[in-house]
């Protein structure tokens, strides 16, 4: 499945970058076609549609009926609300993440159907404060992101057809990831032991490169 | 020591919130005194000065000579550059964190003396993308910090009197930490192999509880 990015300003373009880096497909929608065309050099695979992303027909053209998720990330909270509302009506099962400026609008965006609402001013402020008071942690995470390996915290869902097995029988060892935890029934088991029984529906949390993520996914496939 | 927040818009106010939450003191500087006065109800301890934060006298009045850090977080990159430059001249040892809009200005801010440069549009975009493609990871880090174990990313310095040894001879295994990387000559070696030679001055990076951190520190002491 692909993603739809509604709003292709600075924030939308950073979302696009991250999707590109992690090998995911997307369609961008923005009224400013010239601005999108100008990104083609930096984002060679860019597919975009010009127009208002809260327009049903445009969202349908962008493939909302079989998309995996919609980003409502214009710089305008009311427009984002309209996009969330329209997207939810067209495809109630789709995952929707919205951007918001004013904290007081977050709840409305959630009520309209956003699964997650994020304010760059808030997360940026937190990050700026952390970088002052916990400098090493932020710099490590930044370096990991920027490094050749492009390491990230990743979660991999144990597939439904996975036969439960003790963790050490899977031989989850690679230079490309480090296993951190397993999420089980909403609870996090940090640093699980060799005897830990991995089962369908659990989430494996690891620090991994894109290759490492692939390796982990493959390791969880049935033989 | 206290902190100085230059620029008290949405980002600056979120920095202030985080400092307040973690029981740290600060002085805010912004030209818009009315806007700061309006925050008094939400931030009862707020101390502020009205004016241009790149003005030497104002930074001196805010106590830059014995402050612990300066935040240059106005919405204008050139103004932030001027603040960084002025702060660095007045107190070369102070830690400075700057906000930037345009990625191309980040390097200039660093050259002017910023120890760390953060773009809310970038970090917000990353967070928005993560919230779509790795919804549990974001909550994982939050939960880890809040959980009983109080896990965080930690750095442990290998002591000067440590005799270089291959990593696996140290048997660094515990339920209380997961080894992630070693920082060596400014470079990060992710997921080091068993044969990796640990030596004085290197930094071991791990996700650890306070107990795990202690265990790691003890493991690196000479026999
Ligand atoms: Ca915002
Ligand atoms: Ca910005």
PDB file of C-alpha atoms in Angstrom, chain A residues 18 29 68 80 131 135 145 175 186 222-223:
ATOM      1  CA  UNK A  18      11.553   9.817   5.410  1.00  0.00           C
ATOM      2  CA  UNK A  29      -1.166  16.624  -3.109  1.00  0.00           C
ATOM      3  CA  UNK A  68      -2.176   2.566   3.655  1.00  0.00           C
ATOM      4  CA  UNK A  80      -6.126  19.631   7.878  1.00  0.00           C
ATOM      5  CA  UNK A 131      19.356  18.853  23.257  1.00  0.00           C
ATOM      6  CA  UNK A 135      22.883  16.418  24.929  1.00  0.00           C
ATOM      7  CA  UNK A 145      19.779   8.670  11.676  1.00  0.00           C
ATOM      8  CA  UNK A 175      25.361  -6.645  12.390  1.00  0.00           C
ATOM      9  CA  UNK A 186       0.142  -3.641  25.171  1.00  0.00           C
ATOM     10  CA  UNK A 222       7.161 -19.111   8.214  1.00  0.00           C
ATOM     11  CA  UNK A 223       9.653 -21.590   6.666  1.00  0.00           C
TER      12      UNK A 223
END
